[in-house]
Coordinates of C-alpha atoms in Angstrom, one line a residue:
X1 CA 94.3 46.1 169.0
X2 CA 93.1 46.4 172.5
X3 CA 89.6 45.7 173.3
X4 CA 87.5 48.5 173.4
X5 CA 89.7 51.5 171.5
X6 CA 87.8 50.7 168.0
X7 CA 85.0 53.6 169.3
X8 CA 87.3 56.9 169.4
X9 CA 89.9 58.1 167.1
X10 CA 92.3 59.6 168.5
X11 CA 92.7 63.1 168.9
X12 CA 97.0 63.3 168.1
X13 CA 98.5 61.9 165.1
X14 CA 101.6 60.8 167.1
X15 CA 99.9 57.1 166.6
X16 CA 97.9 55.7 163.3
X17 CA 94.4 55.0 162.8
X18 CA 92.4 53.9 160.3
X19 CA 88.8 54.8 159.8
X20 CA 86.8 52.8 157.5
X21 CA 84.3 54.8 156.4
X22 CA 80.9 54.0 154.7
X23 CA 80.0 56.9 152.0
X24 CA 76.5 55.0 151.2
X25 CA 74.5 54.3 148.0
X26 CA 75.8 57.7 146.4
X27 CA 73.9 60.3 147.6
X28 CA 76.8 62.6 149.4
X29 CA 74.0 64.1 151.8
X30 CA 73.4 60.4 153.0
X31 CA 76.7 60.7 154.7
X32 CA 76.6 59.9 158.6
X33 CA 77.5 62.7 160.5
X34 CA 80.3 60.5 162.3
X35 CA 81.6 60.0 158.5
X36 CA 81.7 63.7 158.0
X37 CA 83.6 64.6 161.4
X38 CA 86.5 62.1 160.7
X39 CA 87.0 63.3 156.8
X40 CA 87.1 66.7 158.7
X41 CA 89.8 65.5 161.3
X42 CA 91.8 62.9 157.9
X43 CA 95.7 63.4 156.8
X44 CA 95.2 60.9 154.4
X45 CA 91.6 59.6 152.4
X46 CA 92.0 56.0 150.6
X47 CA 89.2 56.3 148.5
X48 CA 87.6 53.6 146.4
X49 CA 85.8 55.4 143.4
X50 CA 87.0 58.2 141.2
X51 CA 83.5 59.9 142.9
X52 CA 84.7 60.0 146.4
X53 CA 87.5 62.7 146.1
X54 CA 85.2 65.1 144.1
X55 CA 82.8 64.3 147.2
X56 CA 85.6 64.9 149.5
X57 CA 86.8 68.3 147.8
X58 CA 82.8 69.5 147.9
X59 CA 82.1 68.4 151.2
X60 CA 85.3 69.8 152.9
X61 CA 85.2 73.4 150.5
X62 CA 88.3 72.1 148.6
X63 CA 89.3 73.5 145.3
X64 CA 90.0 70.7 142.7
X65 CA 93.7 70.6 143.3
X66 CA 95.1 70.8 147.0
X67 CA 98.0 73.3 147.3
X68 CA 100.4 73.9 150.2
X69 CA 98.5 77.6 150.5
X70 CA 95.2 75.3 150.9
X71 CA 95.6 72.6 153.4
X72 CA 94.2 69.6 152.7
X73 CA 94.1 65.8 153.3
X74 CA 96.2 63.5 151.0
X75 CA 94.1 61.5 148.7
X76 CA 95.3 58.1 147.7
X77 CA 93.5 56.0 145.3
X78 CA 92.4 52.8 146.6
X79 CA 90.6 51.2 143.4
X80 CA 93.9 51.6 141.2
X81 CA 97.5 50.8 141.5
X82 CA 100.7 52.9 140.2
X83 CA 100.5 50.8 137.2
X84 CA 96.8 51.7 136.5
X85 CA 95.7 47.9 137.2
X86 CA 92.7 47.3 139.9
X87 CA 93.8 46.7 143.4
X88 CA 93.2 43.6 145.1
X89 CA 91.8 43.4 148.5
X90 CA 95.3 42.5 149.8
X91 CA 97.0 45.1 148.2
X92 CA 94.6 47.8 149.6
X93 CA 95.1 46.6 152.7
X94 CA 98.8 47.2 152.3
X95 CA 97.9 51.0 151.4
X96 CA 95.8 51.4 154.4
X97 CA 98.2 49.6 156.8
X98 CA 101.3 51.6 155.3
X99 CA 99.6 55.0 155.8
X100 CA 98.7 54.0 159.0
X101 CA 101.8 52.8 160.7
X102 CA 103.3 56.2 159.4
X103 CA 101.0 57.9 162.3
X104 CA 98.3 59.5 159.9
X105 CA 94.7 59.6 161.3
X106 CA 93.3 57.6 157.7
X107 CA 89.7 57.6 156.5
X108 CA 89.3 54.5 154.7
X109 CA 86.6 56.0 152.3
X110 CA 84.0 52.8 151.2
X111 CA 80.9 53.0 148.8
X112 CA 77.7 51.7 150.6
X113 CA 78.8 49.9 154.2
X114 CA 82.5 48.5 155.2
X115 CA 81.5 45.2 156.4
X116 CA 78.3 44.9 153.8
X117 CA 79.6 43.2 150.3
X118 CA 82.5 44.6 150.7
X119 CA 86.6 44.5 152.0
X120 CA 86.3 46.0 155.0
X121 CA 86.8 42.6 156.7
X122 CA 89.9 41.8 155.0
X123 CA 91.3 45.3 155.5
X124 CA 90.7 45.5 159.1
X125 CA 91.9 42.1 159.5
X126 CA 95.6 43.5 158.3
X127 CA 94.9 46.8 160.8
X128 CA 94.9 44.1 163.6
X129 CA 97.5 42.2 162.5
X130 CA 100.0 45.0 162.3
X131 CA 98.6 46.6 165.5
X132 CA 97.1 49.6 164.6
X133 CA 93.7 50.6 166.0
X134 CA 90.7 51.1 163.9
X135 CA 87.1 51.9 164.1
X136 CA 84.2 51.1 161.5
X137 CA 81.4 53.9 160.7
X138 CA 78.5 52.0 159.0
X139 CA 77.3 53.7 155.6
X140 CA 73.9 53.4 154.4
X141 CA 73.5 50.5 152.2
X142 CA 71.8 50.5 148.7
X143 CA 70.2 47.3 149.7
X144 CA 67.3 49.4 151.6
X145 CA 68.3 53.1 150.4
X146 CA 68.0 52.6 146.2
X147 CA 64.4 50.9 146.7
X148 CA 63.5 53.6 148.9
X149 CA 64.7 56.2 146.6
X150 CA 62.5 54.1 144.2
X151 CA 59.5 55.0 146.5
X152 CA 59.5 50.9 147.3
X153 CA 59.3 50.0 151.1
X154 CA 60.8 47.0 151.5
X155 CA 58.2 45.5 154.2
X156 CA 54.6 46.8 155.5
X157 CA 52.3 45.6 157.9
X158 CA 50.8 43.0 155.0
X159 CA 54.7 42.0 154.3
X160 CA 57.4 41.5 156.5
X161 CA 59.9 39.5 155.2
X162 CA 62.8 40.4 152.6
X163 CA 65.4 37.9 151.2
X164 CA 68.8 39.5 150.0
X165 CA 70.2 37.8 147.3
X166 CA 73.6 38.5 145.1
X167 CA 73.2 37.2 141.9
X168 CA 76.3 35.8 141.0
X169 CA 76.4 32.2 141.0
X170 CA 73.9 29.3 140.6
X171 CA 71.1 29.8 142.8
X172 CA 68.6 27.5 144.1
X173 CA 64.9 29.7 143.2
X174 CA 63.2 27.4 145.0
X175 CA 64.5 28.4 148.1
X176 CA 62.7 32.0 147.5
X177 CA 59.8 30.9 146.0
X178 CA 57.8 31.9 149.1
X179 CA 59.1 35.0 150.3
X180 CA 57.3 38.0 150.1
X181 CA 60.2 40.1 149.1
X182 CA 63.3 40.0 147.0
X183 CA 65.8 42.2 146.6
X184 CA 68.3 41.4 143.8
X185 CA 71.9 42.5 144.2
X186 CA 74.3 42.6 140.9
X187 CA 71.3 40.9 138.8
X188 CA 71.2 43.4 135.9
X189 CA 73.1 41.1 133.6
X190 CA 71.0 37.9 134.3
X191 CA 67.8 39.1 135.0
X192 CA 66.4 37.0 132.2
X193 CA 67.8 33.8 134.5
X194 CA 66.6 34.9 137.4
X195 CA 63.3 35.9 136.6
X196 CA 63.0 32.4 134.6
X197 CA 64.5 30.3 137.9
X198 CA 61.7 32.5 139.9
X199 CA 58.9 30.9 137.5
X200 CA 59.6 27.9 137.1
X201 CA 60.2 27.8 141.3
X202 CA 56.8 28.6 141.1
X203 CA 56.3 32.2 141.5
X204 CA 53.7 33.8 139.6
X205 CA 54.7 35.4 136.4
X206 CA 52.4 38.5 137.0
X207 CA 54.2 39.2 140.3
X208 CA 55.6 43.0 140.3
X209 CA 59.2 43.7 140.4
X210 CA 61.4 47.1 140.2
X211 CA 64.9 47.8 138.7
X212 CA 67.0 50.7 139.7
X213 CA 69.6 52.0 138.4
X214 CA 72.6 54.3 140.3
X215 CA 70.3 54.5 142.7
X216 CA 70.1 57.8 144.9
X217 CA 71.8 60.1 142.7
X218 CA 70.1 62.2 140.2
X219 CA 70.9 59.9 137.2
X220 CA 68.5 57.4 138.7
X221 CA 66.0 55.6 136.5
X222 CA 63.6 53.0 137.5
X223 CA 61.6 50.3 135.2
X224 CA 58.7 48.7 136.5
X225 CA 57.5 45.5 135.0
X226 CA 56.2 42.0 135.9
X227 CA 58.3 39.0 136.5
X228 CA 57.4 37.7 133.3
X229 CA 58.5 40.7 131.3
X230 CA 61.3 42.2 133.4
X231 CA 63.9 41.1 130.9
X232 CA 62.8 42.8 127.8
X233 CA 61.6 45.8 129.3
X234 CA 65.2 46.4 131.1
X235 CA 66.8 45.7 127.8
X236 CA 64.3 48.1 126.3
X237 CA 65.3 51.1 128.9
X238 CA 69.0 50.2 128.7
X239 CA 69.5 49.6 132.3
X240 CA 72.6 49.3 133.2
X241 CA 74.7 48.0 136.4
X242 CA 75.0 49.1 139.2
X243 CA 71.1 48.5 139.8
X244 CA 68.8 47.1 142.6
X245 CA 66.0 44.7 141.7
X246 CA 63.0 44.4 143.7
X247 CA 60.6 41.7 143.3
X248 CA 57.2 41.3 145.1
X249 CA 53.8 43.1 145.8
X250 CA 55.4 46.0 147.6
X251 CA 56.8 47.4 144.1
X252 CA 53.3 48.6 143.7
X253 CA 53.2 50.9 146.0
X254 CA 55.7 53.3 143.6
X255 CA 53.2 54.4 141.6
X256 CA 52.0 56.6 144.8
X257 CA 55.0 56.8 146.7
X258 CA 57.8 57.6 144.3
X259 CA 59.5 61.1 145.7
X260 CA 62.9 61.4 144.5
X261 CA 62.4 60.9 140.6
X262 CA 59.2 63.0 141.0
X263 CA 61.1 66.2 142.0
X264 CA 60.4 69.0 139.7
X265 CA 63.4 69.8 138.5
X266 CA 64.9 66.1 138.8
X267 CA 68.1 65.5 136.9
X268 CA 67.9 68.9 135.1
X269 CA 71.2 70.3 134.6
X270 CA 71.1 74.1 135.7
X271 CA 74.1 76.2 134.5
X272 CA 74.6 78.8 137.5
X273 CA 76.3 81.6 136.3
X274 CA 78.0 83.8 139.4
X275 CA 80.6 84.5 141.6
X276 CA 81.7 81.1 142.8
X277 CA 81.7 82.9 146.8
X278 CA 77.9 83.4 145.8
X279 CA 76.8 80.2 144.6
X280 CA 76.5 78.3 148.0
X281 CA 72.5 79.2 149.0
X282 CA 71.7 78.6 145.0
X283 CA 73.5 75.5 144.7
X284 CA 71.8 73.9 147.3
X285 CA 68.7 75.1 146.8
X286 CA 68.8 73.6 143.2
X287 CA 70.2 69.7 144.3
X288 CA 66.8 69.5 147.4
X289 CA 64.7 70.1 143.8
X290 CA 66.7 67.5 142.3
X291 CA 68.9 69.5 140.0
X292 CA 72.3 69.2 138.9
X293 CA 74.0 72.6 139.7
X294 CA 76.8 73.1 137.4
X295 CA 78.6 76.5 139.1
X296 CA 80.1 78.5 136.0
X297 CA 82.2 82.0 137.4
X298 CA 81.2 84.9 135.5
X299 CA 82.6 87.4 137.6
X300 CA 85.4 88.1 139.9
X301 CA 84.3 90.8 142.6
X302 CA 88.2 92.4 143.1
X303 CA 89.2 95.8 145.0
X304 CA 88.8 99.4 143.6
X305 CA 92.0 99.8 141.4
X306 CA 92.4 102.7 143.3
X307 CA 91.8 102.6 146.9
X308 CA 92.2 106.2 148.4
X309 CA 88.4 107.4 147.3
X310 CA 87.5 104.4 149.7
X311 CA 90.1 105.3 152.3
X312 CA 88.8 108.2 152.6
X313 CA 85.2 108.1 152.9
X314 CA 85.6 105.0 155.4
X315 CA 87.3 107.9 157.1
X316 CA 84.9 110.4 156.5
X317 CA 82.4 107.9 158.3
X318 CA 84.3 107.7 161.3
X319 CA 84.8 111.1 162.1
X320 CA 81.0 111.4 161.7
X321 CA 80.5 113.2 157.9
X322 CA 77.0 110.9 157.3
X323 CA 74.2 111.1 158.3
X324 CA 73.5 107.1 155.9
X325 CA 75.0 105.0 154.5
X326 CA 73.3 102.6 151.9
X327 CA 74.5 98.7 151.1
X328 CA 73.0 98.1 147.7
X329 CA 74.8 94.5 147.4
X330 CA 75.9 91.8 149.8
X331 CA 79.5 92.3 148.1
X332 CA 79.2 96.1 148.9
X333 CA 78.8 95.3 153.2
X334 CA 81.7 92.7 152.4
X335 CA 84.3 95.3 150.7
X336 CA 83.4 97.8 153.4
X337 CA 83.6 95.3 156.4
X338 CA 87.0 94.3 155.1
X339 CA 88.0 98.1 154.9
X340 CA 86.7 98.3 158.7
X341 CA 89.3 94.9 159.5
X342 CA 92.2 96.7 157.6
X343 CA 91.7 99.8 159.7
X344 CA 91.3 98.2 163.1
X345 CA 87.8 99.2 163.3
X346 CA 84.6 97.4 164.1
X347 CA 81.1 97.7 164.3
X348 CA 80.5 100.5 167.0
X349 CA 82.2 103.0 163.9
X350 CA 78.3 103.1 162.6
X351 CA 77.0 104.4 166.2
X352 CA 74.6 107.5 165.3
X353 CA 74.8 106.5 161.6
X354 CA 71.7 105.2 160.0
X355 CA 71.7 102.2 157.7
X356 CA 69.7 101.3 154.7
X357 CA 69.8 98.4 153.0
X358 CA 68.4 97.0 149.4
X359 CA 67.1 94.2 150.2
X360 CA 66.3 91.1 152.7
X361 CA 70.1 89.0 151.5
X362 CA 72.2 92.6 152.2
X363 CA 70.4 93.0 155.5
X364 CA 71.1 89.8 157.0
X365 CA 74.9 90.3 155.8
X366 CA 74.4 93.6 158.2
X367 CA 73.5 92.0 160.7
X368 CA 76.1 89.7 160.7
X369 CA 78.2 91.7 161.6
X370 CA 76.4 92.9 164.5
X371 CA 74.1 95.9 163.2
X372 CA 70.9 96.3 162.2
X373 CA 69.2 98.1 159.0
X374 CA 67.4 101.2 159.9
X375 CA 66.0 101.3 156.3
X376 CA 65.0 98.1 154.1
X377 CA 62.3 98.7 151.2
X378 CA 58.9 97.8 152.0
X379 CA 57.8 96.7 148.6
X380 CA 60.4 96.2 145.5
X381 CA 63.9 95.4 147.0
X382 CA 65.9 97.1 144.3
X383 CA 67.1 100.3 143.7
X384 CA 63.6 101.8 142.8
X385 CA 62.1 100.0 146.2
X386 CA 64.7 102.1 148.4
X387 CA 64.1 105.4 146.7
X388 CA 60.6 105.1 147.3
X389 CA 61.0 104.4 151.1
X390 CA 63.7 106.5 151.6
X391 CA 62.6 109.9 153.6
X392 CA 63.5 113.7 152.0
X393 CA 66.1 115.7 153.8
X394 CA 64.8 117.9 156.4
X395 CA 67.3 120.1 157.2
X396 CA 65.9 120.5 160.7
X397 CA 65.4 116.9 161.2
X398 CA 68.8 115.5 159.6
X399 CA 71.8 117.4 161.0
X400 CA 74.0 116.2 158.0
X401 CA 72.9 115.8 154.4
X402 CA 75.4 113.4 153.6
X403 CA 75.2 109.6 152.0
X404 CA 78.0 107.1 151.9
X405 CA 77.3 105.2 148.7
X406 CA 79.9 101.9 148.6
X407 CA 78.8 100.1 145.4
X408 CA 80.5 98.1 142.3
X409 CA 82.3 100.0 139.3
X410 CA 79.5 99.4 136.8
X411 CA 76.3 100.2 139.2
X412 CA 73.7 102.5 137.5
X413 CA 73.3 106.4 138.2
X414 CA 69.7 106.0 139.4
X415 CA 70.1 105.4 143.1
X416 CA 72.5 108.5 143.3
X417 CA 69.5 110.6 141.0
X418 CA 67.0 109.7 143.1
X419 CA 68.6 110.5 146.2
X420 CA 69.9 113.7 145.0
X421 CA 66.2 114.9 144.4
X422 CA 65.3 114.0 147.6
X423 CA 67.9 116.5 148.5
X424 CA 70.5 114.5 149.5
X425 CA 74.2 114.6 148.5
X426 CA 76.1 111.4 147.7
X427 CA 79.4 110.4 148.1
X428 CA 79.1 107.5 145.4
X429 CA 82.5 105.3 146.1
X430 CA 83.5 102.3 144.4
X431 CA 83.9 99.7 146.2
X432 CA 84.5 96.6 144.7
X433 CA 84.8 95.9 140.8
X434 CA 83.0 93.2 139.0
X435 CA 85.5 91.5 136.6
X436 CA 84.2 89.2 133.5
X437 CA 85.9 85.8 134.6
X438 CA 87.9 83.7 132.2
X439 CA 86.1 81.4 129.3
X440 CA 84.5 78.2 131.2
X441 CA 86.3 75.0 130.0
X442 CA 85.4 74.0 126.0
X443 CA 82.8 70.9 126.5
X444 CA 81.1 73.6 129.2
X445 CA 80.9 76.3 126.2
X446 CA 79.8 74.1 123.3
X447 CA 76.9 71.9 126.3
X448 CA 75.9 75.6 126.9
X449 CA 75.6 76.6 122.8
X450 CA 74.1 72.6 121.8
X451 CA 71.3 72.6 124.8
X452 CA 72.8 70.3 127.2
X453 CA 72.0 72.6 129.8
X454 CA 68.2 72.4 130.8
X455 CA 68.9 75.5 132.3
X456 CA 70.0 78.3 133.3
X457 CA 69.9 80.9 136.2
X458 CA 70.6 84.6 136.1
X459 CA 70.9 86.3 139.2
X460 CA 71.8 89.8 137.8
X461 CA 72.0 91.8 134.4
X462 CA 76.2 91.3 134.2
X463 CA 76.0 87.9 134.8
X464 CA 74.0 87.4 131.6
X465 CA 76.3 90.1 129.9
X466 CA 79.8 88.2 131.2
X467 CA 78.1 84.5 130.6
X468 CA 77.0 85.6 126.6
X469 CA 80.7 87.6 126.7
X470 CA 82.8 84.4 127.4
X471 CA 80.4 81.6 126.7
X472 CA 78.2 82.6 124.1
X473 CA 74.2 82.4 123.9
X474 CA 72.1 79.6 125.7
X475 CA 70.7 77.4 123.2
X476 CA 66.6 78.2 122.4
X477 CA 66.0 74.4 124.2
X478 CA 66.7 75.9 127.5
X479 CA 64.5 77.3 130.1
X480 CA 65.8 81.0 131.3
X481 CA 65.1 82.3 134.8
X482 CA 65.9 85.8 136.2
X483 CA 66.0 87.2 139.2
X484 CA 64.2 90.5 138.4
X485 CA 62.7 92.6 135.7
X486 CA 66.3 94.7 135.1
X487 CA 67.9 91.1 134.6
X488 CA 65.0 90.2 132.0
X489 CA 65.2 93.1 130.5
X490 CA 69.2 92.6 129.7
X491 CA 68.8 89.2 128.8
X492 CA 65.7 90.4 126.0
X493 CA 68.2 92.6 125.3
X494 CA 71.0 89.7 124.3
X495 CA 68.2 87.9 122.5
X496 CA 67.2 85.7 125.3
X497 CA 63.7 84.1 125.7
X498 CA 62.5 84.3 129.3
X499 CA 60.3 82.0 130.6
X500 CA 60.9 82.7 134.8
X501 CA 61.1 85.6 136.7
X502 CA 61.3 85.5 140.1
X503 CA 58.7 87.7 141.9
X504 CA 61.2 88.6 144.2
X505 CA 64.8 89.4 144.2
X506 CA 65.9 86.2 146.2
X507 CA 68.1 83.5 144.9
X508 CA 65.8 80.8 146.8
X509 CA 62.7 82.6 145.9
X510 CA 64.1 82.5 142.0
X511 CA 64.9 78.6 142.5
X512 CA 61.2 77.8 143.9
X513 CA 59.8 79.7 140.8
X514 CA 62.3 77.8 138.4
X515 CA 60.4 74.7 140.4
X516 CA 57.3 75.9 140.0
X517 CA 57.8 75.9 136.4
X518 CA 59.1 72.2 136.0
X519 CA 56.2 71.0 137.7
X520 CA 53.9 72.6 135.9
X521 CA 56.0 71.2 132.9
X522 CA 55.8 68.2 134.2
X523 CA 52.1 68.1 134.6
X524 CA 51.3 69.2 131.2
X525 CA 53.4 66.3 129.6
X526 CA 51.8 63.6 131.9
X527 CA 48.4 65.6 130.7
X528 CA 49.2 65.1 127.2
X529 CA 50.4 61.3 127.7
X530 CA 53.7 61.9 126.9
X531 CA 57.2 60.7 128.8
X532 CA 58.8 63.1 131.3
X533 CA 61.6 64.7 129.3
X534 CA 64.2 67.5 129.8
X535 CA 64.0 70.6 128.0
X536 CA 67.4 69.2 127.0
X537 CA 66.1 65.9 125.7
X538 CA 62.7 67.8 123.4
X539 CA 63.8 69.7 120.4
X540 CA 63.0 73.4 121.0
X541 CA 59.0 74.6 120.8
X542 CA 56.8 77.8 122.0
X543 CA 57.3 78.0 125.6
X544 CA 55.1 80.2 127.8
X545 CA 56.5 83.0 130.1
X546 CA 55.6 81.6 133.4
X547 CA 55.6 84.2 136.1
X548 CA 55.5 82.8 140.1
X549 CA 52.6 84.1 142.4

C-alpha cells in the first residue's frame, strides 16, 4: 500500500478496499458519520457480532432478508466459520483479504475501535501484505463511552488521571495503588481478585467503584458499591460480562449525573402497532426516551379494489369540477399524489382549488409536494375540528359547490354529514384501503397476551381493532396510550384500560405524554422507596388515567 491512499476510498469498485470500521460500544446512533457513508457506499459487510447486520439492515432501510428486487450489500460473518466454529484472527483476515482482491469496496464492521483491544492490526497487516489499500475509521470505545453512559466522568478538574487496565492475567496492584482512576476492562469474573489485589496494594476499602453492564444500550444496568463490597453486590445484581468497572472518587458523581438509565421510559418495551411506512417519526421518538420500539404491522394501506371512481374524480379535478378538496390522512395526499404521477400530472393541477387539511402531519405532507393548505383546523385536528372551521357555501361567494373527498374504505360518514349541512356536496372516493395485516410472529403474540410489553401505542381506532383481531388483547400489566378520544373510545370499547391520551393528535406529541407518564411513574416509586421497575416486571395494580397538559 502506497503512502498516503489509507484516507479515501475509492470511488469505483474496479480495485478492492477494505474499510475497517469501528461500530462503538453498542449504541447504533454512536456511529461516526464517516462509518455510516462507507456502509452506504459497501458491496460486502464482514461483520463481527450477530448485532451488526440487524444494525446494518436498520441503518441502511433494509428488510431482514436482501433480495435481488432490493439491492443490498453482501453480509459475511466474520465471528463464525462455515463449520459454525469461532474465527481466528488469521482466518478473518483471509475473509477480508479474499473479498477484497475480488474488487469489492468492504466494510470491515468492528465492535468498539479497530486498533483498540481488538484485530484490526492483524487484519490490516494481511491488507498490506497482499497489496490492497485500506483505511481505518476509529469507533467510540466503551473504555470512556459505558462510564459516561453511567453518568461517570472519567477525570475533573480535582482528578486527572485514568489507568486502563484488562483484567486478564496476574497483575501487579501495586502499580495502581495511587491513581486516581481505574477503569477495569473484562474484570466481571474476577472482581473479587481485583478488588482484593487493590486493598491489600493499599487502597482504601471505602473507595467508590461502578460496574456496567452492556453499556450504552438500553439493557444497561449499573451497581454502585465500595471496593470492599463490589464483589458481593455484583453477584447480588447478576452482572454479567461484557461490563466496565470504574474505580475511584469520580463514581460519585452518578448519583447526580446519571442520564441515560434516568430516561423515562428507559428500557420499556413499547409495542407500536401501524403501518410499518408510518412507524419512522414514532420509532424514533420512543428510543431518544429510552424505549425499545418493537414495530408490529397492523395494517396494509393497498389501492381501491376498484380504481375508476378515483380515475375519475382526479379527472374531475383537473378539468376544474371543485371548488376543495379535503386530505383527512397523510395516506389520503399519498394515494392521490401517486394518482397525479400515474397521470403525468403535478402540482400546478390544484391552481384555483382550495385545500383543507385535518391536521398539522397531513399539511406538511401537502406541502411536500409543493402546495400549501388553505384550511387546517384551528382547535381539534380531527374530523369534528375541520367541520367547525370549515365556511358554509355561499352560492355567490363559491362558484362551485363541489368537495373532493379522497379517504380510506372504512372512514366514518361524519365529515361527509357535516359538510353536506353546510351545504356542500361531496364526492366521497376511496382512496386507499386499510387491510388487517397478517398475525405477528408467535413469541410476539403470547409477550403481547403475558405482559412482556410495557407498552403499547395506538395511533388510531383500527389499529387497536386489527392488533386485538390478529394478536389478541394487551395484558392488564401494560400501560395503554392513544392518540385521541375516538381511539380511547374503541379501545374502551375492546375492554382496554387507558391510562394516556395524547392532547393532541400527533404521534410525537402522544410519545412526550407516554413520557410524561413514566416519569411521573418513576417519581412515585422513588417516593414510596421502592426500585424502578417496568410495568412489565410489577404484577398488575390500579393505575390512574393520566391525561398530558
Amino acid at each position: 500500500m502506497t503512502r498516503g491512499k489509507t484516507s479515501t476510498a475509492p470511488a469505483t469498485t474496479g480495485r478492492g478496499w477494505v474499510s475497517f470500521v469501528g461500530s462503538g460500544p453498542g449504541d447504533p446512533d454512536l456511529l461516526t458519520v464517516r462509518a455510516v457513508d462507507l456502509i452506504g457506499k459497501a458491496d460486502v459487510i464482514v461483520t463481527e457480532v450477530p448485532e451488526h447486520e440487524e444494525l446494518v439492515r436498520r441503518l441502511l432501510g433494509l428488510p431482514a432478508a436482501t433480495t435481488d428486487d432490493v439491492p443490498g450489500p453482501r453480509f459475511v460473518d466474520g465471528g463464525f466459520g462455515e463449520d459454525g466454529q469461532p474465527l481466528t484472527h488469521a482466518a478473518r483476515a483471509k475473509v477480508v483479504v479474499r473479498h477484497g482482491k475480488a474488487g469489492n469496496r468492504v466494510v470491515r464492521l468492528m465492535a468498539g475501535d479497530p486498533f483498540l483491544y481488538a484485530s484490526g492490526p492483524e487484519e490490516a497487516q494481511a491488507c498490506v501484505k497482499a497489496g490492497i489499500g485500506f483505511e481505518i475509521v476509529p469507533g467510540v470505545s466503551s473504555v470512556s463511552a459505558v462510564p459516561a453512559y453511567a453518568g461517570i466522568p472519567l477525570t475533573t478538574k480535582h482528578s486527572r488521571e485514568v489507568a486502563v487496565i484488562t483484567c486478564g492475567e496476574k497483575i501487579d496492584w501495586s502499580r495502581y495503588a495511587d491513581a486516581p482512576t481505574l477503569v477495569l476492562l473484562s474484570g466481571v469474573g474476577s472482581i473479587a481478585d481485583n478488588a482484593r489485589g487493590l486493598i491489600d496494594a493499599g487502597r482504601d476499602p471505602e473507595t467508590p467503584v461502578a460496574m456496567t453492564r452492556v453499556g450504552t444500550t438500553t439493557s444497561q444496568s449499573t451497581v454502585t458499591s465500595t471496593l470492599e463490597n463490589i464483589a458481593a453486590d455484583a453477584r447480588a445484581a447478576r452482572m454479567a460480562p461484557p461490563a466496565v468497572t470504574v474505580v475511584g472518587d469520580v463514581v460519585n458523581l452518578r448519583e447526580a449525573l446519571s442520564w441515560f438509565e434516568t430516561k423515562p421510559l428507559f428500557g420499556w418495551r413499547v409495542l407500536v402497532p401501524r403501518t410499518k411506512e408510518q412507524a419512522g417519526s414514532l420509532t424514533a421518538r420512543l428510543r431518544e426516551y429510552g424505549a425499545v420500539p418493537d414495530e408490529v404491522p397492523t395494517i396494509s394501506v393497498e389501492p381501491p379494489r376498484n380504481p375508476l371512481q378515483m380515475d375519475k374524480a382526479v379527472r374531475g379535478l383537473v378539468e376544474g369540477r371543485y371548488e376543495w378538496i379535503a386530505f383527512t390522512s397523510v395516506n389520503a395526499v399519498k394515494a392521490v399524489r401517486e394518482k397525479f404521477e400515474e397521470y403525468g400530472l403535478d402540482a400546478r393541477a390544484f391552481s384555483g382549488l382550495k385545500i383543507a387539511a385535518v391536521g398539522d402531519k397531513t399539511a406538511q405532507a401537502i406541502a411536500a409536494w409543493g402546495l400549501r393548505a388553505d384550511l387546517v383546523p384551528s382547535g381539534e385536528q380531527s374530523a369534528a375540528g375541520l367541520l367547525a372551521d370549515w365556511p358554509p357555501y355561499d352560492d355567490v361567494l363559491d362558484p362551485i359547490n363541489r368537495v373532493f373527498l379522497p379517504r380510506a374504505d372504512i372512514a366514518t360518514e361524519n365529515l361527509v354529514a357535516g359538510l353536506i349541512d353546510l351545504g356542500w356536496e361531496c364526492d366521497d372516493v376511496t382512496a386507499y384501503r386499510t387491510v388487517r395485516a397478517a398475525p405477528p410472529p408467535a413469541p410476539t403474540r403470547d409477550a403481547i397476551k403475558t405482559g412482556k410489553f410495557d407498552a403499547v401505542v395506538f395511533t388510531s381506532s383500527s389499529t387497536v381493532r386489527n392488533l386485538v383481531g390478529i394478536a389478541g388483547k394487551p395484558h392488564p400489566s401494560t400501560v395503554i396510550a392513544v392518540i385521541g378520544p375516538a381511539t380511547a373510545k374503541t379501545a374502551e370499547e375492546h375492554g382496554l384500560r387507558v391510562d394516556v391520551l395524547s392532547p393532541k393528535p400527533d404521534v410525537e406529541v402522544l410519545v412526550d405524554a407516554l413520557a410524561d407518564f413514566g416519569a411521573a411513574r418513576r417519581i412515585a416509586l422513588l417516593d414510596a422507596g421502592q426500585p424502578v421497575t417496568r410495568p412489565s416486571e410489577r404484577k398488575p395494580s390500579g393505575r390512574r388515567k393520566v391525561r398530558a397538559e
